[in-house]
Amino acid sequence: MQQLKNLALLSLTLLASAALAQTKQVMGVSIPSADHGWTAGIVYWANQTKAELEKQYPGLTVIVKTAKDSNEQANQIQDLSAVNKINALVILPQESAPLTRPVGNLQKKGVFTVVVDRALTDPTAQNAYVAGDNPGLGKVSGEYVGKTLGGKGNVVVLRGIATVIDNQRVDGFESVLKAKYPNVKILDKQYANWNRDDGFKVMQDYLTRFPKIDAVWAQDDDIAVGVLKAIQQAGRSDIKFVLGGAGMKEMIKKVQDGDPLITADVTYPPTMIRDAMRLTAKSIMTKTAMPKSTIIPSTLVTKSNAAKFYYPDSPF
Amino acid sequence: MTTQPGEAQVTPRPSALARLGSLGPLLGLGALMIVATLLNPDFLTLSNLSNVLTRAAFIGIIAVGATFVIISGGIDLSVGSMAALIAGSMILIMNAVSPGVGTFGIIALGMLCALLIGAGAGLLHGTVITRGRIEPFIVTLGTLGIFRSVLTYLSQGGSISLGNDLSDAYSPVFYGKLLGIPIPILVFAAVALLGGLILNRTRYGRYVQATGSNEQVARYAAVNVTQVKIITYVIQGLCVALATLLYVPRLGSASPSTGLLWELEAIAAVIIGGTALKGGSGRIWGTVVGAILLVTIENVLNLTSIISVYLNAAVQGVVIIIVAFMQRGKKVG
């Protein structure tokens, strides 16, 4: 009996899908595999949004693929086009340069291409671009640090990994300080590689070297975790606050709970993949144009608005 | 197993001259410390020196194990990934049993599990390498990938964090002091002493050197080479687990970036310390100095800003090569 029922159900579904064939669209999503907190957030939000969009648009199939490097990602999008016959591709490239041509090839075959976070070196290969705002993250942070210190004080900076992203953030930060808060002095800038262990080590050495530090700009929440431990160990009370970045849920929670050192955070949200997927789905399903470029601003999170940025189920 | 008397002859005691000449790494460290103090007098403060030694404890303890593996003619590339996996598993286990047992019991259980995982991983390496007859480079390169991706899977790419109460209860293991000395430094010293004793004062230690120096001869001398090798990997695994026991309470979390490139630092510490990469002979105190030297370079670079931060890795490379050269020059002389 049960089998018969299943069979009937199956044939019904088949009939239904045949009827929907005209409006059926396939969207491929190619993202880096979860190798650190932020990319883990990307993978989480991509899968969440897949479920949400497939429910919202019955004719839409979303395929999410992760890749550990550019090479694997290039093969992957080829397969997405050849095997899965995708109509649209949302890609967060591992690296811009090596993926520019593979994405361009898909576009020539008629796939609508949307690039997230890292723009291709040849912008004509992307139909649309959705990204966070790295210089903005630096500027918002600089503004907060300058203002909170009342325009005067000593700041140490912990950088990420030597990349364009890191440079844009630091340049943004310094430009605001130079223009608006010339009495805020940057004591030093060392690389902490966007991880907790290096954040701890670099901060320990800053504490040895500088007897008076007013604020720390760690620009990343993982680095900030290490910084907090180092300050706690040294038992120093001169530091007024530590500003991270990205919007890791543990840090947002601290801001929300009124932590004495983590008074704010600046977002660089992995939810940008959700925004990109939503915009793309809307564009292909309703046949409307999608904005050529969408920049998701970096927002200052303080105690008053932290609840809006707290996602307890996300791994990040 | 029967053993032959007189195996001590396998490694004759080095002559007084060679012993003096082998002080290369120590001289290197001394020179570096003088330069560091000239650049920033804060280097010699008690708190900074204790920071440096505490940091050196992680790599140092692992490197003591690596000294055994390398002297026996093997290599273990997986130590960084193994540390990450042990840290992650340990935290997950402790969080899982959190309700019920008392805090002290949970921490003891977590530590025991860590040591078991470490020893188990070492046993696996040793067995596959000796009984499976696969090159250690390949076996441990394989597990390097396996261990880290299992951790990444367990953590979903994010981080695994110890519960707040547990984290507070466990933190004295890293932050605590005994007689004014941070605990990681004491553990490091104990491991190094024990390692030195085993290597230089026991039959097993001499077997390790004999195996690395000439495996065939050792076999003819009725040394159970297979067993000797397997045990070196178990020692390595235990050392990694011990280092992890000290690492976890520092940040109370493990992530896919935990222990990244520790294998290279550990091997570098061993070689800087004067152990031959091809095996046969080596010394624990050299390894200890090597580990401290590596951490000191990094510390000095953070304490000064005369060199562009873009060149940090280059400075490290230059110092490592100079120290290795000093050691080589002395030996020839």
Short mmCIF file of N, CA, C and O in Angstrom, two decimals, chain A residues 34-37 40 159 162 167 188-191 195-198 200-202 204-206 208-209 225-226 229 233 250 315, chain B residues 40 42 48 51 55 152 156-159 161 174-175 247 250-251 253 256-258 298-299 301-305 309-310 312:
data_model
loop_
_atom_site.label_atom_id
_atom_site.label_comp_id
_atom_site.label_asym_id
_atom_site.label_seq_id
_atom_site.Cartn_x
_atom_site.Cartn_y
_atom_site.Cartn_z
N ALA A 34 34.81 25.94 4.15
CA ALA A 34 34.91 26.57 5.46
C ALA A 34 36.28 26.30 6.06
O ALA A 34 36.51 25.27 6.67
N ASP A 35 37.24 27.22 5.89
CA ASP A 35 38.56 26.99 6.48
C ASP A 35 38.87 27.97 7.61
O ASP A 35 39.84 27.81 8.31
N HIS A 36 38.03 28.99 7.78
CA HIS A 36 38.11 29.79 9.01
C HIS A 36 36.74 30.36 9.31
O HIS A 36 35.79 30.13 8.55
N GLY A 37 36.63 31.06 10.40
CA GLY A 37 35.33 31.51 10.88
C GLY A 37 34.47 32.19 9.83
O GLY A 37 33.32 31.86 9.65
N ALA A 40 33.29 29.93 7.15
CA ALA A 40 32.29 29.03 7.74
C ALA A 40 30.93 29.72 7.74
O ALA A 40 29.91 29.10 7.45
N ARG A 159 47.30 44.04 12.18
CA ARG A 159 46.86 43.86 10.81
C ARG A 159 46.50 42.41 10.54
O ARG A 159 46.75 41.53 11.36
N ALA A 162 49.00 40.12 4.73
CA ALA A 162 49.34 41.14 3.73
C ALA A 162 48.58 40.91 2.42
O ALA A 162 48.99 40.12 1.59
N ASN A 167 45.22 46.03 3.29
CA ASN A 167 45.71 47.37 2.97
C ASN A 167 44.57 48.38 2.92
O ASN A 167 44.68 49.49 3.45
N ASP A 188 52.20 51.41 16.57
CA ASP A 188 52.81 50.44 15.64
C ASP A 188 51.72 49.63 14.96
O ASP A 188 50.59 49.55 15.44
N LYS A 189 52.09 49.02 13.80
CA LYS A 189 51.17 48.14 13.07
C LYS A 189 51.91 46.85 12.75
O LYS A 189 52.88 46.88 12.00
N GLN A 190 51.48 45.74 13.34
CA GLN A 190 52.12 44.45 13.05
C GLN A 190 51.07 43.47 12.54
O GLN A 190 49.90 43.58 12.88
N TYR A 191 51.53 42.48 11.76
CA TYR A 191 50.59 41.49 11.23
C TYR A 191 50.22 40.44 12.27
O TYR A 191 51.09 39.89 12.94
N ASN A 195 44.29 35.57 13.00
CA ASN A 195 44.00 34.44 13.89
C ASN A 195 44.32 34.75 15.35
O ASN A 195 45.03 35.70 15.67
N ARG A 196 43.73 33.94 16.23
CA ARG A 196 43.75 34.22 17.67
C ARG A 196 45.14 34.10 18.27
O ARG A 196 45.54 34.91 19.10
N ASP A 197 45.88 33.08 17.85
CA ASP A 197 47.19 32.84 18.45
C ASP A 197 48.14 34.00 18.17
O ASP A 197 48.86 34.46 19.04
N ASP A 198 48.14 34.48 16.92
CA ASP A 198 49.03 35.58 16.57
C ASP A 198 48.56 36.88 17.24
O ASP A 198 49.37 37.72 17.62
N PHE A 200 47.25 37.06 20.16
CA PHE A 200 47.75 36.96 21.53
C PHE A 200 49.23 37.35 21.61
O PHE A 200 49.64 38.16 22.43
N LYS A 201 50.03 36.77 20.71
CA LYS A 201 51.48 37.00 20.75
C LYS A 201 51.82 38.45 20.47
O LYS A 201 52.61 39.07 21.20
N VAL A 202 51.25 39.01 19.40
CA VAL A 202 51.58 40.39 19.03
C VAL A 202 51.16 41.34 20.14
O VAL A 202 51.90 42.26 20.51
N GLN A 204 50.86 40.66 23.37
CA GLN A 204 51.79 40.49 24.50
C GLN A 204 53.00 41.39 24.30
O GLN A 204 53.45 42.08 25.22
N ASP A 205 53.54 41.37 23.07
CA ASP A 205 54.74 42.17 22.81
C ASP A 205 54.45 43.66 22.81
O ASP A 205 55.27 44.46 23.26
N TYR A 206 53.28 44.06 22.31
CA TYR A 206 52.89 45.47 22.39
C TYR A 206 52.84 45.92 23.85
O TYR A 206 53.27 47.01 24.20
N THR A 208 54.46 44.72 26.37
CA THR A 208 55.82 44.84 26.91
C THR A 208 56.44 46.16 26.47
O THR A 208 57.12 46.84 27.22
N ARG A 209 56.18 46.49 25.19
CA ARG A 209 56.90 47.60 24.58
C ARG A 209 56.31 48.97 24.92
O ARG A 209 57.04 49.93 25.10
N VAL A 225 40.01 38.26 19.99
CA VAL A 225 39.92 37.24 21.04
C VAL A 225 41.29 37.05 21.70
O VAL A 225 41.41 37.03 22.92
N GLY A 226 42.34 36.94 20.87
CA GLY A 226 43.69 36.78 21.40
C GLY A 226 44.15 38.02 22.16
O GLY A 226 44.77 37.92 23.21
N LYS A 229 42.78 38.16 25.72
CA LYS A 229 43.46 37.25 26.64
C LYS A 229 44.81 37.82 27.08
O LYS A 229 45.20 37.71 28.24
N GLN A 233 45.90 38.70 30.85
CA GLN A 233 47.06 38.08 31.48
C GLN A 233 47.98 39.13 32.09
O GLN A 233 48.49 38.97 33.19
N GLU A 250 30.17 35.73 18.97
CA GLU A 250 30.64 35.86 20.36
C GLU A 250 30.94 37.31 20.71
O GLU A 250 30.71 37.76 21.82
N PRO A 315 27.68 29.48 12.66
CA PRO A 315 28.94 29.11 13.29
C PRO A 315 29.86 30.31 13.50
O PRO A 315 30.86 30.20 14.21
N ASN B 40 65.96 47.23 22.34
CA ASN B 40 64.88 47.60 23.26
C ASN B 40 65.16 47.00 24.64
O ASN B 40 65.04 45.79 24.83
N ASP B 42 63.56 46.78 27.17
CA ASP B 42 62.44 46.03 27.75
C ASP B 42 62.56 44.53 27.50
O ASP B 42 61.87 43.74 28.13
N ASN B 48 58.86 39.96 30.04
CA ASN B 48 59.05 39.62 28.64
C ASN B 48 59.73 38.26 28.49
O ASN B 48 59.32 37.44 27.67
N ASN B 51 57.28 35.68 29.00
CA ASN B 51 56.43 35.53 27.80
C ASN B 51 57.11 34.66 26.75
O ASN B 51 56.50 33.78 26.16
N ARG B 55 55.89 30.96 25.44
CA ARG B 55 55.55 30.70 24.05
C ARG B 55 56.39 29.57 23.49
O ARG B 55 55.93 28.75 22.71
N THR B 152 38.55 20.53 11.04
CA THR B 152 37.74 21.52 10.33
C THR B 152 36.30 21.04 10.22
O THR B 152 35.35 21.81 10.38
N GLN B 156 33.09 22.77 11.85
CA GLN B 156 32.38 23.37 10.72
C GLN B 156 33.13 24.59 10.21
O GLN B 156 32.53 25.56 9.76
N GLY B 157 34.45 24.54 10.31
CA GLY B 157 35.25 25.64 9.80
C GLY B 157 35.38 26.79 10.78
O GLY B 157 36.21 27.66 10.62
N GLY B 158 34.54 26.82 11.79
CA GLY B 158 34.62 27.90 12.77
C GLY B 158 35.55 27.51 13.90
O GLY B 158 36.56 26.84 13.68
N SER B 159 35.19 27.89 15.12
CA SER B 159 36.06 27.50 16.22
C SER B 159 35.26 26.67 17.23
O SER B 159 34.05 26.75 17.30
N SER B 161 34.88 26.10 21.15
CA SER B 161 35.26 26.80 22.38
C SER B 161 34.81 26.03 23.61
O SER B 161 33.75 25.43 23.63
N PHE B 174 47.62 27.30 32.14
CA PHE B 174 48.48 28.13 31.31
C PHE B 174 48.92 29.40 32.05
O PHE B 174 50.09 29.76 32.04
N TYR B 175 47.96 30.06 32.71
CA TYR B 175 48.26 31.37 33.29
C TYR B 175 48.84 31.28 34.70
O TYR B 175 49.36 32.25 35.23
N TYR B 247 48.17 24.41 25.64
CA TYR B 247 47.66 25.36 24.64
C TYR B 247 46.19 25.68 24.86
O TYR B 247 45.77 26.83 24.79
N ARG B 250 44.97 28.48 27.14
CA ARG B 250 45.37 29.84 26.81
C ARG B 250 44.19 30.62 26.23
O ARG B 250 43.85 31.68 26.70
N LEU B 251 43.60 30.09 25.16
CA LEU B 251 42.48 30.80 24.53
C LEU B 251 41.16 30.09 24.76
O LEU B 251 40.11 30.60 24.41
N SER B 253 40.01 27.71 23.11
CA SER B 253 39.35 27.34 21.87
C SER B 253 40.34 26.75 20.88
O SER B 253 41.54 26.93 21.00
N PRO B 256 40.56 25.92 12.87
CA PRO B 256 41.40 25.34 11.81
C PRO B 256 42.77 26.00 11.68
O PRO B 256 43.64 25.46 11.01
N SER B 257 42.97 27.16 12.32
CA SER B 257 44.32 27.75 12.22
C SER B 257 45.20 27.35 13.41
O SER B 257 46.35 27.76 13.49
N THR B 258 44.68 26.54 14.33
CA THR B 258 45.47 26.09 15.47
C THR B 258 46.64 25.23 15.00
O THR B 258 46.45 24.31 14.19
N GLU B 298 61.02 36.24 16.72
CA GLU B 298 59.69 36.81 16.52
C GLU B 298 59.43 37.93 17.55
O GLU B 298 58.93 39.00 17.21
N ASN B 299 59.78 37.65 18.79
CA ASN B 299 59.59 38.61 19.88
C ASN B 299 60.35 39.90 19.61
O ASN B 299 59.81 41.00 19.72
N LEU B 301 61.31 41.10 16.78
CA LEU B 301 60.73 41.83 15.66
C LEU B 301 59.50 42.61 16.10
O LEU B 301 59.24 43.71 15.61
N ASN B 302 58.73 42.06 17.05
CA ASN B 302 57.56 42.78 17.54
C ASN B 302 57.93 43.92 18.47
O ASN B 302 57.17 44.87 18.63
N LEU B 303 59.10 43.82 19.10
CA LEU B 303 59.49 44.84 20.08
C LEU B 303 60.17 46.03 19.43
O LEU B 303 60.45 47.02 20.09
N THR B 304 60.49 45.92 18.15
CA THR B 304 61.17 47.02 17.49
C THR B 304 60.45 47.32 16.18
O THR B 304 59.70 46.48 15.69
N SER B 305 60.68 48.50 15.64
CA SER B 305 60.12 48.70 14.30
C SER B 305 61.16 49.31 13.37
O SER B 305 60.86 50.17 12.59
N VAL B 309 57.64 45.63 8.54
CA VAL B 309 56.97 44.38 8.92
C VAL B 309 56.86 43.42 7.74
O VAL B 309 56.72 42.22 7.93
N TYR B 310 56.93 43.97 6.52
CA TYR B 310 56.85 43.09 5.35
C TYR B 310 58.04 42.13 5.30
O TYR B 310 57.99 41.11 4.64
N ASN B 312 59.58 40.66 7.98
CA ASN B 312 59.74 39.83 9.17
C ASN B 312 60.24 38.41 8.87
O ASN B 312 61.19 37.92 9.48
#
